[in-house]
mmCIF file of N, CA and C in Angstrom:
data_model
loop_
_atom_site.group_PDB
_atom_site.id
_atom_site.type_symbol
_atom_site.label_atom_id
_atom_site.label_comp_id
_atom_site.label_asym_id
_atom_site.label_seq_id
_atom_site.Cartn_x
_atom_site.Cartn_y
_atom_site.Cartn_z
ATOM 1 N N MET A 10 70.163 -43.914 54.323
ATOM 2 C CA MET A 10 71.740 -44.345 55.012
ATOM 3 C C MET A 10 72.399 -45.190 54.774
ATOM 4 N N THR A 11 73.475 -45.150 54.477
ATOM 5 C CA THR A 11 74.704 -46.154 54.411
ATOM 6 C C THR A 11 75.448 -47.080 55.879
ATOM 7 N N VAL A 12 75.676 -48.396 55.476
ATOM 8 C CA VAL A 12 76.584 -48.695 56.090
ATOM 9 C C VAL A 12 77.540 -47.835 57.560
ATOM 10 N N LYS A 13 78.172 -47.533 56.072
ATOM 11 C CA LYS A 13 79.827 -46.607 56.767
ATOM 12 C C LYS A 13 78.764 -45.289 56.646
ATOM 13 N N ASN A 14 77.709 -44.945 56.665
ATOM 14 C CA ASN A 14 77.059 -43.394 57.640
ATOM 15 C C ASN A 14 77.114 -43.482 58.980
ATOM 16 N N ILE A 15 76.330 -44.959 59.065
ATOM 17 C CA ILE A 15 76.005 -45.030 60.263
ATOM 18 C C ILE A 15 76.939 -45.610 61.083
ATOM 19 N N THR A 16 78.157 -46.110 61.064
ATOM 20 C CA THR A 16 79.323 -46.265 61.472
ATOM 21 C C THR A 16 80.024 -45.163 61.824
ATOM 22 N N SER A 17 80.456 -44.092 60.755
ATOM 23 C CA SER A 17 81.211 -43.335 61.496
ATOM 24 C C SER A 17 80.020 -42.164 61.802
ATOM 25 N N GLN A 18 78.333 -41.992 62.250
ATOM 26 C CA GLN A 18 77.885 -41.104 63.009
ATOM 27 C C GLN A 18 78.128 -41.992 64.159
ATOM 28 N N ARG A 19 77.934 -42.922 64.489
ATOM 29 C CA ARG A 19 78.707 -43.969 65.861
ATOM 30 C C ARG A 19 79.673 -43.684 66.154
ATOM 31 N N SER A 20 80.987 -43.724 65.294
ATOM 32 C CA SER A 20 82.421 -42.801 65.455
ATOM 33 C C SER A 20 82.217 -41.674 66.375
ATOM 34 N N ASP A 21 82.092 -40.615 66.032
ATOM 35 C CA ASP A 21 81.771 -39.589 65.549
ATOM 36 C C ASP A 21 80.603 -39.295 67.116
ATOM 37 N N VAL A 22 79.825 -39.765 67.732
ATOM 38 C CA VAL A 22 79.283 -39.944 69.009
ATOM 39 C C VAL A 22 80.293 -40.134 69.944
ATOM 40 N N GLN A 23 80.454 -41.701 69.058
ATOM 41 C CA GLN A 23 81.402 -42.474 70.950
ATOM 42 C C GLN A 23 82.985 -41.164 71.190
ATOM 43 N N ASP A 24 83.248 -40.260 70.235
ATOM 44 C CA ASP A 24 84.206 -40.041 70.929
ATOM 45 C C ASP A 24 83.988 -38.908 71.660
ATOM 46 N N TYR A 25 82.867 -38.561 70.518
ATOM 47 C CA TYR A 25 82.052 -36.764 71.500
ATOM 48 C C TYR A 25 82.398 -37.240 72.683
ATOM 49 N N LEU A 26 81.487 -38.099 73.280
ATOM 50 C CA LEU A 26 80.778 -38.427 74.055
ATOM 51 C C LEU A 26 82.579 -38.624 75.026
ATOM 52 N N GLN A 27 83.299 -39.523 75.059
ATOM 53 C CA GLN A 27 85.259 -39.597 75.299
ATOM 54 C C GLN A 27 85.287 -38.409 75.606
ATOM 55 N N SER A 28 85.247 -37.125 74.411
ATOM 56 C CA SER A 28 86.108 -36.149 75.270
ATOM 57 C C SER A 28 85.840 -35.335 76.381
ATOM 58 N N GLN A 29 84.204 -35.526 76.451
ATOM 59 C CA GLN A 29 83.021 -34.627 77.639
ATOM 60 C C GLN A 29 83.532 -35.522 78.615
ATOM 61 N N LEU A 30 83.532 -36.694 78.665
ATOM 62 C CA LEU A 30 83.290 -37.687 79.990
ATOM 63 C C LEU A 30 85.001 -37.469 80.247
ATOM 64 N N ASP A 31 86.206 -37.178 79.754
ATOM 65 C CA ASP A 31 87.192 -36.598 79.968
ATOM 66 C C ASP A 31 87.534 -35.269 80.601
ATOM 67 N N GLU A 32 86.333 -34.323 79.559
ATOM 68 C CA GLU A 32 85.964 -32.873 80.784
ATOM 69 C C GLU A 32 86.315 -32.940 81.840
ATOM 70 N N LEU A 33 84.862 -33.925 82.509
ATOM 71 C CA LEU A 33 84.398 -33.863 83.511
ATOM 72 C C LEU A 33 85.193 -34.282 84.417
ATOM 73 N N VAL A 34 86.110 -35.137 84.165
ATOM 74 C CA VAL A 34 86.832 -36.172 84.781
ATOM 75 C C VAL A 34 88.009 -34.842 85.337
ATOM 76 N N ALA A 35 88.929 -34.056 83.670
ATOM 77 C CA ALA A 35 89.796 -33.523 84.506
ATOM 78 C C ALA A 35 89.151 -32.278 85.364
ATOM 79 N N GLY A 36 87.483 -32.064 85.305
ATOM 80 C CA GLY A 36 87.337 -30.722 85.852
ATOM 81 C C GLY A 36 86.808 -31.176 87.619
ATOM 82 N N SER A 37 85.835 -30.938 88.111
ATOM 83 C CA SER A 37 85.617 -30.826 89.566
ATOM 84 C C SER A 37 84.356 -32.174 89.795
ATOM 85 N N LEU A 38 85.295 -33.366 88.823
ATOM 86 C CA LEU A 38 84.844 -34.641 89.389
ATOM 87 C C LEU A 38 84.231 -34.898 90.738
ATOM 88 N N ALA A 39 85.318 -34.744 91.579
ATOM 89 C CA ALA A 39 84.879 -35.562 92.472
ATOM 90 C C ALA A 39 84.516 -34.128 93.392
ATOM 91 N N ASP A 40 83.449 -33.625 93.410
ATOM 92 C CA ASP A 40 82.866 -32.806 94.124
ATOM 93 C C ASP A 40 81.326 -32.990 93.120
ATOM 94 N N ALA A 41 81.531 -33.709 92.192
ATOM 95 C CA ALA A 41 79.833 -33.626 91.710
ATOM 96 C C ALA A 41 79.113 -35.058 91.796
ATOM 97 N N THR A 42 77.635 -35.258 92.074
ATOM 98 C CA THR A 42 76.917 -36.008 92.596
ATOM 99 C C THR A 42 76.709 -37.009 91.511
ATOM 100 N N VAL A 43 76.340 -37.891 91.723
ATOM 101 C CA VAL A 43 75.349 -39.026 90.967
ATOM 102 C C VAL A 43 74.997 -38.557 89.932
ATOM 103 N N ASN A 44 74.075 -37.533 90.725
ATOM 104 C CA ASN A 44 73.171 -36.790 89.590
ATOM 105 C C ASN A 44 73.414 -35.662 89.386
ATOM 106 N N GLU A 45 74.078 -35.150 89.452
ATOM 107 C CA GLU A 45 74.303 -34.317 88.943
ATOM 108 C C GLU A 45 75.411 -34.508 87.496
ATOM 109 N N LEU A 46 76.500 -35.881 88.519
ATOM 110 C CA LEU A 46 77.035 -36.751 87.149
ATOM 111 C C LEU A 46 76.008 -37.390 85.573
ATOM 112 N N LEU A 47 75.336 -37.825 86.199
ATOM 113 C CA LEU A 47 74.469 -38.858 85.115
ATOM 114 C C LEU A 47 73.748 -37.488 84.692
ATOM 115 N N SER A 48 73.157 -36.210 85.207
ATOM 116 C CA SER A 48 72.461 -35.239 84.294
ATOM 117 C C SER A 48 73.123 -34.776 83.351
ATOM 118 N N ALA A 49 74.235 -34.350 83.516
ATOM 119 C CA ALA A 49 75.168 -33.726 82.416
ATOM 120 C C ALA A 49 75.771 -35.026 81.575
ATOM 121 N N LEU A 50 76.060 -36.010 81.444
ATOM 122 C CA LEU A 50 76.517 -36.798 80.211
ATOM 123 C C LEU A 50 74.915 -37.091 79.778
ATOM 124 N N LEU A 51 74.028 -36.853 79.999
ATOM 125 C CA LEU A 51 72.901 -37.047 79.178
ATOM 126 C C LEU A 51 72.206 -35.762 78.680
ATOM 127 N N GLY A 52 72.689 -34.633 79.559
ATOM 128 C CA GLY A 52 72.244 -33.798 78.563
ATOM 129 C C GLY A 52 73.443 -33.640 77.047
ATOM 130 N N ARG A 53 74.519 -34.123 77.481
ATOM 131 C CA ARG A 53 75.606 -34.438 76.301
ATOM 132 C C ARG A 53 75.489 -35.518 75.594
ATOM 133 N N LEU A 54 75.159 -36.558 75.665
ATOM 134 C CA LEU A 54 74.836 -37.484 75.383
ATOM 135 C C LEU A 54 73.527 -36.551 73.812
ATOM 136 N N ALA A 55 72.383 -36.340 75.101
ATOM 137 C CA ALA A 55 70.976 -35.279 73.514
ATOM 138 C C ALA A 55 71.781 -34.120 72.548
ATOM 139 N N ALA A 56 73.097 -33.543 72.907
ATOM 140 C CA ALA A 56 73.719 -32.818 72.019
ATOM 141 C C ALA A 56 74.410 -32.918 71.605
ATOM 142 N N ALA A 57 74.825 -34.175 71.359
ATOM 143 C CA ALA A 57 75.786 -35.068 70.388
ATOM 144 C C ALA A 57 74.626 -35.667 69.180
ATOM 145 N N GLU A 58 73.699 -35.949 70.227
ATOM 146 C CA GLU A 58 72.522 -36.240 68.584
ATOM 147 C C GLU A 58 72.059 -35.559 67.736
ATOM 148 N N ARG A 59 72.149 -34.425 68.251
ATOM 149 C CA ARG A 59 71.533 -33.057 67.994
ATOM 150 C C ARG A 59 72.214 -32.929 66.871
ATOM 151 N N GLY A 60 73.780 -32.983 67.325
ATOM 152 C CA GLY A 60 75.058 -33.289 65.744
ATOM 153 C C GLY A 60 74.773 -33.953 64.846
ATOM 154 N N SER A 61 73.777 -34.964 65.069
ATOM 155 C CA SER A 61 73.904 -35.751 64.035
ATOM 156 C C SER A 61 72.861 -36.054 63.269
ATOM 157 N N TYR A 62 71.776 -34.905 64.280
ATOM 158 C CA TYR A 62 70.584 -34.577 63.343
ATOM 159 C C TYR A 62 70.561 -33.589 62.438
ATOM 160 N N PHE A 63 71.406 -32.582 62.509
ATOM 161 C CA PHE A 63 71.763 -31.486 61.710
ATOM 162 C C PHE A 63 73.097 -32.257 60.241
ATOM 163 N N ARG A 64 73.423 -33.078 60.531
ATOM 164 C CA ARG A 64 73.919 -34.028 59.263
ATOM 165 C C ARG A 64 72.631 -33.774 58.334
ATOM 166 N N GLU A 65 71.758 -34.191 58.581
ATOM 167 C CA GLU A 65 69.902 -34.687 58.027
ATOM 168 C C GLU A 65 69.952 -33.384 57.519
ATOM 169 N N ALA A 66 68.897 -32.693 58.566
ATOM 170 C CA ALA A 66 68.300 -31.770 58.638
ATOM 171 C C ALA A 66 69.324 -30.266 58.070
ATOM 172 N N HIS A 67 69.886 -29.910 57.234
ATOM 173 C CA HIS A 67 70.940 -28.498 56.891
ATOM 174 C C HIS A 67 70.423 -27.538 57.362
ATOM 175 N N GLU A 68 68.775 -27.017 57.186
ATOM 176 C CA GLU A 68 68.168 -25.902 56.840
ATOM 177 C C GLU A 68 68.107 -25.658 58.814
ATOM 178 N N ASP A 69 67.989 -26.584 59.395
ATOM 179 C CA ASP A 69 67.528 -26.396 60.657
ATOM 180 C C ASP A 69 68.681 -26.196 61.629
ATOM 181 N N LYS A 70 68.579 -24.926 62.353
ATOM 182 C CA LYS A 70 70.039 -24.725 63.368
ATOM 183 C C LYS A 70 69.158 -25.111 64.553
ATOM 184 N N ALA A 71 70.327 -24.940 65.871
ATOM 185 C CA ALA A 71 70.423 -24.898 67.000
ATOM 186 C C ALA A 71 69.421 -23.603 67.614
ATOM 187 N N ASN A 72 68.931 -23.937 69.025
ATOM 188 C CA ASN A 72 68.136 -22.867 69.567
ATOM 189 C C ASN A 72 68.655 -22.961 70.703
ATOM 190 N N GLY A 73 69.839 -23.284 71.295
ATOM 191 C CA GLY A 73 70.229 -23.368 72.559
ATOM 192 C C GLY A 73 69.358 -24.388 73.203
ATOM 193 N N PHE A 74 69.247 -24.502 74.737
ATOM 194 C CA PHE A 74 68.634 -25.960 75.577
ATOM 195 C C PHE A 74 67.392 -25.094 76.427
ATOM 196 N N TYR A 75 66.751 -26.260 77.209
ATOM 197 C CA TYR A 75 65.819 -25.869 78.115
ATOM 198 C C TYR A 75 66.566 -26.865 78.991
ATOM 199 N N SER A 76 66.174 -26.550 80.146
ATOM 200 C CA SER A 76 65.717 -27.413 81.468
ATOM 201 C C SER A 76 64.959 -28.385 82.021
ATOM 202 N N ARG A 77 64.441 -29.589 81.530
ATOM 203 C CA ARG A 77 63.770 -30.349 81.891
ATOM 204 C C ARG A 77 63.977 -31.412 83.116
ATOM 205 N N ARG A 78 63.384 -32.025 84.176
ATOM 206 C CA ARG A 78 63.292 -32.532 84.891
ATOM 207 C C ARG A 78 62.749 -33.968 85.059
ATOM 208 N N LEU A 79 63.858 -34.872 85.339
ATOM 209 C CA LEU A 79 63.324 -36.521 84.974
ATOM 210 C C LEU A 79 63.591 -37.141 86.126
ATOM 211 N N GLU A 80 63.119 -38.298 86.499
ATOM 212 C CA GLU A 80 63.578 -39.203 87.263
ATOM 213 C C GLU A 80 63.402 -40.157 86.630
ATOM 214 N N ALA A 81 65.558 -41.299 87.173
ATOM 215 C CA ALA A 81 65.398 -42.458 87.067
ATOM 216 C C ALA A 81 65.722 -42.846 88.157
ATOM 217 N N GLY A 82 64.458 -44.050 88.237
ATOM 218 C CA GLY A 82 63.689 -44.490 89.193
ATOM 219 C C GLY A 82 63.981 -43.580 90.539
ATOM 220 N N SER A 83 64.796 -43.561 92.040
ATOM 221 C CA SER A 83 64.548 -42.603 92.391
ATOM 222 C C SER A 83 65.761 -41.505 92.399
ATOM 223 N N LEU A 84 66.735 -41.272 91.486
ATOM 224 C CA LEU A 84 67.664 -40.460 91.309
ATOM 225 C C LEU A 84 66.704 -39.196 90.669
ATOM 226 N N PRO A 85 66.787 -38.151 91.426
ATOM 227 C CA PRO A 85 65.508 -37.204 89.873
ATOM 228 C C PRO A 85 66.829 -36.239 89.327
ATOM 229 N N LEU A 86 67.097 -36.298 88.849
ATOM 230 C CA LEU A 86 67.995 -35.928 87.174
ATOM 231 C C LEU A 86 67.329 -34.290 86.571
ATOM 232 N N SER A 87 67.908 -33.498 86.428
ATOM 233 C CA SER A 87 67.928 -32.335 85.492
ATOM 234 C C SER A 87 68.319 -31.735 84.800
ATOM 235 N N VAL A 88 68.259 -32.492 83.312
ATOM 236 C CA VAL A 88 69.071 -32.171 82.389
ATOM 237 C C VAL A 88 68.406 -31.100 80.939
ATOM 238 N N LYS A 89 69.739 -30.716 80.822
ATOM 239 C CA LYS A 89 69.933 -29.191 79.706
ATOM 240 C C LYS A 89 69.512 -29.961 78.345
ATOM 241 N N VAL A 90 68.407 -30.200 77.686
ATOM 242 C CA VAL A 90 68.292 -30.592 76.181
ATOM 243 C C VAL A 90 68.012 -29.944 75.086
ATOM 244 N N PRO A 91 69.038 -30.002 74.043
ATOM 245 C CA PRO A 91 69.161 -29.056 73.121
ATOM 246 C C PRO A 91 67.372 -28.660 72.780
ATOM 247 N N ARG A 92 67.619 -28.238 71.983
ATOM 248 C CA ARG A 92 66.624 -27.812 70.874
ATOM 249 C C ARG A 92 67.259 -26.470 69.659
ATOM 250 N N THR A 93 66.164 -26.890 68.683
ATOM 251 C CA THR A 93 66.251 -26.643 67.518
ATOM 252 C C THR A 93 65.045 -25.509 67.204
ATOM 253 N N ARG A 94 65.833 -24.624 65.942
ATOM 254 C CA ARG A 94 65.048 -23.086 65.403
ATOM 255 C C ARG A 94 63.207 -23.904 64.814
ATOM 256 N N SER A 95 63.517 -24.859 64.193
ATOM 257 C CA SER A 95 62.008 -25.854 63.373
ATOM 258 C C SER A 95 61.283 -26.412 64.923
ATOM 259 N N GLY A 96 61.942 -26.942 66.468
ATOM 260 C CA GLY A 96 61.422 -27.757 67.161
ATOM 261 C C GLY A 96 60.758 -28.983 66.638
ATOM 262 N N ALA A 97 61.984 -29.638 65.287
ATOM 263 C CA ALA A 97 61.614 -30.911 64.957
ATOM 264 C C ALA A 97 62.335 -31.873 65.764
ATOM 265 N N PHE A 98 63.447 -31.323 66.130
ATOM 266 C CA PHE A 98 64.496 -32.734 67.046
ATOM 267 C C PHE A 98 64.162 -32.373 68.710
ATOM 268 N N ARG A 99 64.101 -34.171 69.120
ATOM 269 C CA ARG A 99 64.193 -34.383 69.924
ATOM 270 C C ARG A 99 64.483 -36.138 70.605
ATOM 271 N N PRO A 100 65.519 -35.462 71.418
ATOM 272 C CA PRO A 100 66.115 -36.326 71.734
ATOM 273 C C PRO A 100 65.968 -38.207 71.792
ATOM 274 N N SER A 101 66.470 -38.746 71.471
ATOM 275 C CA SER A 101 65.843 -40.444 71.629
ATOM 276 C C SER A 101 65.795 -40.607 73.294
ATOM 277 N N ILE A 102 66.595 -40.996 74.064
ATOM 278 C CA ILE A 102 66.482 -40.933 75.453
ATOM 279 C C ILE A 102 66.013 -40.323 76.028
ATOM 280 N N LEU A 103 65.225 -39.188 75.959
ATOM 281 C CA LEU A 103 64.315 -38.535 76.883
ATOM 282 C C LEU A 103 62.638 -39.376 76.757
ATOM 283 N N PRO A 104 61.790 -39.187 77.907
ATOM 284 C CA PRO A 104 60.929 -40.356 78.165
ATOM 285 C C PRO A 104 59.883 -40.006 76.712
ATOM 286 N N SER A 105 59.131 -40.142 76.630
ATOM 287 C CA SER A 105 57.719 -39.215 76.048
ATOM 288 C C SER A 105 57.176 -37.874 76.277
ATOM 289 N N PRO A 106 57.100 -37.547 75.875
ATOM 290 C CA PRO A 106 56.392 -35.852 75.651
ATOM 291 C C PRO A 106 55.750 -36.088 77.000
ATOM 292 N N TYR A 107 55.591 -35.205 77.752
ATOM 293 C CA TYR A 107 54.697 -35.242 78.811
ATOM 294 C C TYR A 107 55.250 -36.249 80.430
ATOM 295 N N GLU A 108 55.994 -36.712 79.901
ATOM 296 C CA GLU A 108 56.179 -38.056 81.076
ATOM 297 C C GLU A 108 57.558 -37.774 81.377
ATOM 298 N N ARG A 109 58.108 -38.136 83.117
ATOM 299 C CA ARG A 109 59.417 -37.032 83.515
ATOM 300 C C ARG A 109 59.569 -38.943 84.009
ATOM 301 N N SER A 110 59.430 -39.680 84.149
ATOM 302 C CA SER A 110 60.172 -40.666 84.176
ATOM 303 C C SER A 110 60.610 -41.795 83.328
ATOM 304 N N PHE A 111 61.951 -42.565 83.232
ATOM 305 C CA PHE A 111 61.714 -42.936 81.967
ATOM 306 C C PHE A 111 60.960 -44.851 82.016
ATOM 307 N N PRO A 112 60.846 -45.084 81.392
ATOM 308 C CA PRO A 112 60.278 -46.280 81.002
ATOM 309 C C PRO A 112 61.082 -47.360 81.031
ATOM 310 N N ALA A 113 60.723 -48.192 81.346
ATOM 311 C CA ALA A 113 61.829 -49.498 81.795
ATOM 312 C C ALA A 113 63.035 -50.125 81.519
ATOM 313 N N GLU A 114 62.932 -49.844 80.352
ATOM 314 C CA GLU A 114 63.821 -50.332 78.997
ATOM 315 C C GLU A 114 65.083 -49.011 78.939
ATOM 316 N N LYS A 115 64.856 -47.479 79.248
ATOM 317 C CA LYS A 115 65.633 -47.054 78.965
ATOM 318 C C LYS A 115 66.098 -46.141 80.177
ATOM 319 N N ARG A 116 64.954 -46.294 81.204
ATOM 320 C CA ARG A 116 65.933 -46.512 82.444
ATOM 321 C C ARG A 116 67.057 -47.007 82.752
ATOM 322 N N GLU A 117 67.100 -48.631 82.398
ATOM 323 C CA GLU A 117 68.523 -49.667 82.728
ATOM 324 C C GLU A 117 69.421 -49.031 82.158
ATOM 325 N N LEU A 118 69.037 -48.909 80.978
ATOM 326 C CA LEU A 118 70.451 -47.844 80.101
ATOM 327 C C LEU A 118 70.933 -47.126 80.744
ATOM 328 N N VAL A 119 69.652 -45.422 81.218
ATOM 329 C CA VAL A 119 70.179 -44.478 82.242
ATOM 330 C C VAL A 119 70.809 -45.432 83.667
ATOM 331 N N MET A 120 70.854 -46.190 84.379
ATOM 332 C CA MET A 120 71.686 -46.834 85.760
ATOM 333 C C MET A 120 72.461 -47.397 85.023
ATOM 334 N N SER A 121 72.761 -47.874 83.492
ATOM 335 C CA SER A 121 74.364 -48.783 83.964
ATOM 336 C C SER A 121 74.701 -47.882 83.098
ATOM 337 N N LEU A 122 74.507 -46.019 82.971
ATOM 338 C CA LEU A 122 75.728 -45.325 82.837
ATOM 339 C C LEU A 122 76.923 -45.203 84.217
ATOM 340 N N ILE A 123 75.929 -44.886 85.140
ATOM 341 C CA ILE A 123 76.178 -44.943 86.870
ATOM 342 C C ILE A 123 77.433 -45.652 86.991
#
């Protein structure tokens, strides 16, 4: 992977996140709780990562989402996690398999999104 590809992917993810945040702000942000806002942001970040995954894995296809309950410190989150048909994709923002709370370094990242 070249530096140009990495820069392009980073720009694509930033553009996607900005458009999603704009959509949230234009919608019912006033009615959203911190938990709902953070859950939506993490789900959309994972979806953007799945989009990047498809650039490398052309043969794989999207296969909807599944709900995952997580904890970020004392905040309970319900995240819609994107999946693929092959099952090979796993968003890097998620805790390890079978874990429901974020490790310290990821928890700090998640909490900084608030």
